[in-house]
Short mmCIF file of C-alpha atoms in Angstrom, two decimals:
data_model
loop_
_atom_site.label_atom_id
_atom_site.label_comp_id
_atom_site.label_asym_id
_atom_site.label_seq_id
_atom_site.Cartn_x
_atom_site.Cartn_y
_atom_site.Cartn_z
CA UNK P 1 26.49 -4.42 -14.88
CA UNK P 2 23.23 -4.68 -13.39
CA UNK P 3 21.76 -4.53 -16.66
CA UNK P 4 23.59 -7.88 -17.85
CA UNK P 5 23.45 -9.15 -14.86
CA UNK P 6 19.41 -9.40 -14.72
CA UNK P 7 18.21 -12.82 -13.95
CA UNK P 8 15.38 -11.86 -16.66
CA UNK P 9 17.40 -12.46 -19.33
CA UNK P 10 15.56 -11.61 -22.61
CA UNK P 11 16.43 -7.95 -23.27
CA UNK P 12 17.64 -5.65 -25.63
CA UNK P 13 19.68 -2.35 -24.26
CA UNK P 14 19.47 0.48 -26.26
CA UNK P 15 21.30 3.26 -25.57
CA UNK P 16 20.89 6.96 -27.20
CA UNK P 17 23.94 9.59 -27.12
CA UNK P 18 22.91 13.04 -27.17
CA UNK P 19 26.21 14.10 -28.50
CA UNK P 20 28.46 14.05 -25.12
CA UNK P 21 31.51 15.52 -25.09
CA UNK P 22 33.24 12.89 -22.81
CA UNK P 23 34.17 9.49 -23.61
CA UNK P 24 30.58 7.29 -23.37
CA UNK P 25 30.23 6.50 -27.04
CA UNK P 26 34.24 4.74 -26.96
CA UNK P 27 32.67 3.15 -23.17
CA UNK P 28 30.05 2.07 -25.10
CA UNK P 29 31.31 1.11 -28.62
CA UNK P 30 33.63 -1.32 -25.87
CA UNK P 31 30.68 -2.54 -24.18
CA UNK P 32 28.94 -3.96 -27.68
CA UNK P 33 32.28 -5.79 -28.42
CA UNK P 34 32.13 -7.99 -25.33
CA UNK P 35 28.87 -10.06 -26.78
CA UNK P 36 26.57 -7.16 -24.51
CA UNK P 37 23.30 -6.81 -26.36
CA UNK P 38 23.46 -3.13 -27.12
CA UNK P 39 22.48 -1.25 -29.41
CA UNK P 40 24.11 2.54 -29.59
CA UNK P 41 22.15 5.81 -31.39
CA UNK P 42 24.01 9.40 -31.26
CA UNK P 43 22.71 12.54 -32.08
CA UNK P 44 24.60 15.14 -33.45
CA UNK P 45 23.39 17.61 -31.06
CA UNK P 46 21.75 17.90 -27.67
CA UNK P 47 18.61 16.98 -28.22
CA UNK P 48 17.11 16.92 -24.62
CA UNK P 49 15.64 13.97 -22.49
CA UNK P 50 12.70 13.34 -24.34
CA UNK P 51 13.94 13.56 -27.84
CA UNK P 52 16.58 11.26 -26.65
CA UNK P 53 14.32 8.66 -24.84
CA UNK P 54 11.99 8.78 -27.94
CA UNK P 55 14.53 7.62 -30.51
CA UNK P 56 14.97 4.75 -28.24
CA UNK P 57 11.28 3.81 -28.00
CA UNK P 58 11.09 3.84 -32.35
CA UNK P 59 13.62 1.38 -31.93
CA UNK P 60 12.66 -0.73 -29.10
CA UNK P 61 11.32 -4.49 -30.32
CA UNK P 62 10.19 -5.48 -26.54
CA UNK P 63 6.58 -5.14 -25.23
CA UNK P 64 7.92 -3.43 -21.87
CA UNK P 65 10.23 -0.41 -22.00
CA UNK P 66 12.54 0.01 -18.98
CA UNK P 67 14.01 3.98 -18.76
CA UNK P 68 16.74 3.56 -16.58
CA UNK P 69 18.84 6.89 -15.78
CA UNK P 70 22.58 6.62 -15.56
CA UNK P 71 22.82 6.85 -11.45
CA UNK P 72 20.39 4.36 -10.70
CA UNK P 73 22.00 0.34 -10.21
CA UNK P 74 19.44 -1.77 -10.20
CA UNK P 75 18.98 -5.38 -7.59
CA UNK P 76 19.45 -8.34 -10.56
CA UNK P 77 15.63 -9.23 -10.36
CA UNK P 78 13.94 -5.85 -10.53
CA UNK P 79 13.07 -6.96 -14.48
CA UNK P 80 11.92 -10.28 -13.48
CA UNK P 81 9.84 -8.83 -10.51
CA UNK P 82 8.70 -5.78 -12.39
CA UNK P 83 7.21 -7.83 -15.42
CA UNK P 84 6.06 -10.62 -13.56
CA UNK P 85 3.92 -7.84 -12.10
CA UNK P 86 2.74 -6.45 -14.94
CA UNK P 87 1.98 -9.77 -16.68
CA UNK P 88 -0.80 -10.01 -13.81
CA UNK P 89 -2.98 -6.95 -14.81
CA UNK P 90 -3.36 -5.58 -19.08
CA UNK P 91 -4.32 -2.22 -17.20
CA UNK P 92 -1.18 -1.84 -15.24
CA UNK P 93 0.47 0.71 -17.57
CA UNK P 94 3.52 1.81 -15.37
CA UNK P 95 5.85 0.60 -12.67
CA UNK P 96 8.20 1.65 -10.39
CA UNK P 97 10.36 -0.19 -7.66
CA UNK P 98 11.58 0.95 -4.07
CA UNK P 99 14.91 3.87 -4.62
CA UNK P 100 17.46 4.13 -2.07
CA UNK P 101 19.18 7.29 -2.27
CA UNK P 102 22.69 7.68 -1.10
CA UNK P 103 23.05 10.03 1.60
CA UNK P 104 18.71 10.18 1.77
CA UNK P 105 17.29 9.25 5.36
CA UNK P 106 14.14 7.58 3.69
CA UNK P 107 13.60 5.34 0.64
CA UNK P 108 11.97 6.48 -2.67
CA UNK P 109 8.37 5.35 -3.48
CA UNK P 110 7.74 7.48 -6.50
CA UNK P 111 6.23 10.73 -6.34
CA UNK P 112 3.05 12.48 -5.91
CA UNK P 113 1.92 15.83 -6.98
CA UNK P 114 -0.16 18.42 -5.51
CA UNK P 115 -2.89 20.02 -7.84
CA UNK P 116 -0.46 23.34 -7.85
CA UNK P 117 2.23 20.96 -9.49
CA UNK P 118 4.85 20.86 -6.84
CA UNK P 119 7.08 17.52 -6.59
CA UNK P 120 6.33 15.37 -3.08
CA UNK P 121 8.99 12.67 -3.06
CA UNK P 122 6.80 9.05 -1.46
CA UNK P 123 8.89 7.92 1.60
CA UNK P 124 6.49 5.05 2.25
CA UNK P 125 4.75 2.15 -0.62
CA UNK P 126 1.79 4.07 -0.60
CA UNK P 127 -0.19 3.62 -3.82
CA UNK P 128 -2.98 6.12 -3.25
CA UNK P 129 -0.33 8.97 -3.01
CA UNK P 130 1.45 7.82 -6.03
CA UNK P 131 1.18 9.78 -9.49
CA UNK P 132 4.33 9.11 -11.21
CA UNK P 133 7.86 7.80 -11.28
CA UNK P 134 11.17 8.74 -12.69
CA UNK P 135 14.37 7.68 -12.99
CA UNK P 136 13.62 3.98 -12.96
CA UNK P 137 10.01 3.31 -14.25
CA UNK P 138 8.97 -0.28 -16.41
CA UNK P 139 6.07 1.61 -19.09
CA UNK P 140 4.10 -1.22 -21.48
CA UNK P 141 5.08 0.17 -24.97
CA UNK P 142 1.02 -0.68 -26.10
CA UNK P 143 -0.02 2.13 -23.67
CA UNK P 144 2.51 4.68 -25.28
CA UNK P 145 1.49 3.78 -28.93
CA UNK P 146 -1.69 4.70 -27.33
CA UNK P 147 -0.60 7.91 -25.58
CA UNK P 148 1.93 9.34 -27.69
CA UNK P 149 5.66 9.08 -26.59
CA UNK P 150 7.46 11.89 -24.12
CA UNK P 151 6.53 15.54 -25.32
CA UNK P 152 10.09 17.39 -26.83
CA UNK P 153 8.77 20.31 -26.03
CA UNK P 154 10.08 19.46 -22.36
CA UNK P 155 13.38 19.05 -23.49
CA UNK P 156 14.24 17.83 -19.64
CA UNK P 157 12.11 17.86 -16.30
CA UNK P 158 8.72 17.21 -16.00
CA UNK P 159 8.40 14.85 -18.38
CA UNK P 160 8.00 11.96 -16.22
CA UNK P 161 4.99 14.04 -14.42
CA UNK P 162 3.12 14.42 -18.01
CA UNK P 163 3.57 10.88 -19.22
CA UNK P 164 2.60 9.67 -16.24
CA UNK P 165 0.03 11.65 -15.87
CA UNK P 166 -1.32 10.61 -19.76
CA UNK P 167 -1.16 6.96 -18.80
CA UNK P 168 -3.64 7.40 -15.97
CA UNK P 169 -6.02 9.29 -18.36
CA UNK P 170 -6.00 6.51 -20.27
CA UNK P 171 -7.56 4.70 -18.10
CA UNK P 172 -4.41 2.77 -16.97
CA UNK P 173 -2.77 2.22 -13.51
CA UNK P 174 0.48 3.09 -11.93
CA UNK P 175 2.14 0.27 -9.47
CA UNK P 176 4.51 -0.05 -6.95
CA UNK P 177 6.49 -3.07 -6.67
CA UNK P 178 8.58 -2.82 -3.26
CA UNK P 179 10.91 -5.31 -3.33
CA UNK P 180 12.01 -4.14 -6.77
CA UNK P 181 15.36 -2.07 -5.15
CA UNK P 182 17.27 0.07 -6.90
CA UNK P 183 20.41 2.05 -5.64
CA UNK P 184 20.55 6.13 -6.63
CA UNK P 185 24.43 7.28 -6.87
CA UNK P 186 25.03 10.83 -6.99
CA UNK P 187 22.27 12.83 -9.13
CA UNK P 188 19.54 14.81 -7.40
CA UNK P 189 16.09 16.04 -7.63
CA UNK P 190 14.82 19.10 -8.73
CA UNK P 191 12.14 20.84 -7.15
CA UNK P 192 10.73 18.27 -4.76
CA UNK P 193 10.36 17.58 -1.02
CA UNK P 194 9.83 14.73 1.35
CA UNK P 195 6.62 13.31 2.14
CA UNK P 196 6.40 10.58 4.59
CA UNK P 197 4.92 10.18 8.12
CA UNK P 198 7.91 8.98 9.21
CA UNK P 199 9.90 12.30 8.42
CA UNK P 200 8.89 15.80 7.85
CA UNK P 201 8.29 17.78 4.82
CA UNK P 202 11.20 19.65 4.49
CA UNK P 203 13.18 21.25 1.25
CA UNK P 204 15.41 19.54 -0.85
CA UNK P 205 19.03 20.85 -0.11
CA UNK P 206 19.44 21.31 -4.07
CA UNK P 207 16.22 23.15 -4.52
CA UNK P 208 17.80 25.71 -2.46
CA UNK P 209 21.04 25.79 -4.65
CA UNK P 210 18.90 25.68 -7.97
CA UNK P 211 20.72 26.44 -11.17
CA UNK P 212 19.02 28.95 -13.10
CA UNK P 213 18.75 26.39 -16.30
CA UNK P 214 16.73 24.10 -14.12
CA UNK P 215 14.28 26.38 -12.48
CA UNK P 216 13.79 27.91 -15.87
CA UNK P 217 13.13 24.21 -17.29
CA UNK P 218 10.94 23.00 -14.30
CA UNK P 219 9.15 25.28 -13.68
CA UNK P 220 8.09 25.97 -17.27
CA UNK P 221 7.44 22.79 -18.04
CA UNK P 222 5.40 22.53 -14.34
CA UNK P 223 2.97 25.06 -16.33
CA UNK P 224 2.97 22.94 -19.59
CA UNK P 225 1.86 19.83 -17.35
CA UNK P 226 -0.70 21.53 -15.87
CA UNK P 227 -2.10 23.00 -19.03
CA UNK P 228 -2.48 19.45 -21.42
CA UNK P 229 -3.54 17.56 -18.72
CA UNK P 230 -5.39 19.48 -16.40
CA UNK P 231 -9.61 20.63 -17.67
CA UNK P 232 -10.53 24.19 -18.78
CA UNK P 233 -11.99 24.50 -15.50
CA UNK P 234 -9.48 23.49 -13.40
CA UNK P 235 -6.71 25.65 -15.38
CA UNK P 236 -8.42 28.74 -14.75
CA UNK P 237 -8.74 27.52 -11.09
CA UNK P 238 -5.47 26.10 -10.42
CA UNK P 239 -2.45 27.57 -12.95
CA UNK P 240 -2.89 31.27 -11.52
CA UNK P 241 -2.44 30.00 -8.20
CA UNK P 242 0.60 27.68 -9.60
CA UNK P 243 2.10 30.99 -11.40
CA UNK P 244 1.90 32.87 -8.23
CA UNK P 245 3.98 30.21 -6.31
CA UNK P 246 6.84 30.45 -8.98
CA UNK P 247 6.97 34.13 -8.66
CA UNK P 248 7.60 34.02 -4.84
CA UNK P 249 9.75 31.22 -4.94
CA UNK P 250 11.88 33.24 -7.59
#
């Protein structure tokens, strides 16, 4: 609902299955009958994140592509506000709203990163700190014909970080828009902590409950991240360092 219910009204929701084993494609074969503009892909297997959210950019007809994970309801003007935003500024690449998490004590601003690749969740519209944003995030499809689209190798986690990261070597800018609010239910974060003045850097009660599957995936893919983006120089400075930190946390 808070995708039809957008007072921005000229979108197209596409939606990619990577072959679920509940009942979202009859939820969504529903949906398109009741006049929704949607437009369903399914893959036969699981093809990860990326793959997934890639077969939905090839098909995407808009100049602005919202990724919008499944927990996150959105206030009805976040599109309007978002876009009117980035209609300002050609070199505003990326945007993210304000996240309120349920059961969080601070709001989401995006993330930062530190130059070892650990995940510092933004508890304050801070744009200096900001490097990417996930779960909600408006990108301007021009930049990612430019870029390329999410890497597959990632299958899931860190993705976000190395687009992100891509759009800023481009030469493009990341934005906040605060009163763009979206509500988090449920979900969680991998591998990230709190960084705000007004509360202290602590751990993430999931990080300490980490599935194997996502430590492997994270923290793999924190190396990848580090090793496109990052210069000869500052691999050889930084990822030993990085690979030491995974080790211990192990």
């Amino acid at each position: 609902n808070s995708l039809i219910n957008q007072t921005y009204k000229k979108i197209e929701i596409i939606t990619v299955d990577n072959n679920s084993t509940d009942n979202s494609i009859k939820i969504l074969e529903a949906l398109s009958k009741e006049k929704i503009p949607l437009r369903i892909f399914s893959n036969k297997k699981n093809e990860g994140y990326c793959r997934g959210c890639n077969k939905g950019i090839e098909n995407a007809y808009g100049e602005f592509l919202l990724f919008l994970s499944q927990d996150r309801i959105m206030n009805n003007d976040w599109i309007e506000k978002t876009i009117a935003e980035m209609n300002k500024n050609r070199k505003i690449g990326c945007i993210i709203g304000k996240v309120v998490r349920e059961g969080a004590s601070s709001p989401e601003y995006g993330h930062s990163y530190d130059v070892y690749g650990s995940v510092l969740i933004n508890g304050s519209p801070d744009e200096s700190n900001l490097f990417f944003g996930g779960g909600t995030v408006l990108i301007r499809k021009k930049i990612l014909d430019e870029i390329g689209e999410f890497d597959p190798e990632f299958f899931i986690y860190q993705e976000d970080v190395d687009i992100c990261w891509r759009i800023k070597l481009s030469g493009n800018q990341i934005k906040i828009v605060e009163n763009a609010i979206c509500q988090n239910k449920g979900g969680g974060i991998s591998d990230t902590f709190y960084n705000s003045e007004g509360f202290q850097i602590k751990f993430d009660s999931e990080l300490m409950n980490m599935p194997l599957y996502k430590f492997y995936y994270s923290q793999k893919n924190r190396i990848r991240t580090l090793l496109k983006n990052y210069s000869t120089k500052n691999v050889w400075k930084r990822i030993p360092i990085t690979i030491v930190m995974i080790f211990l946390r192990g």
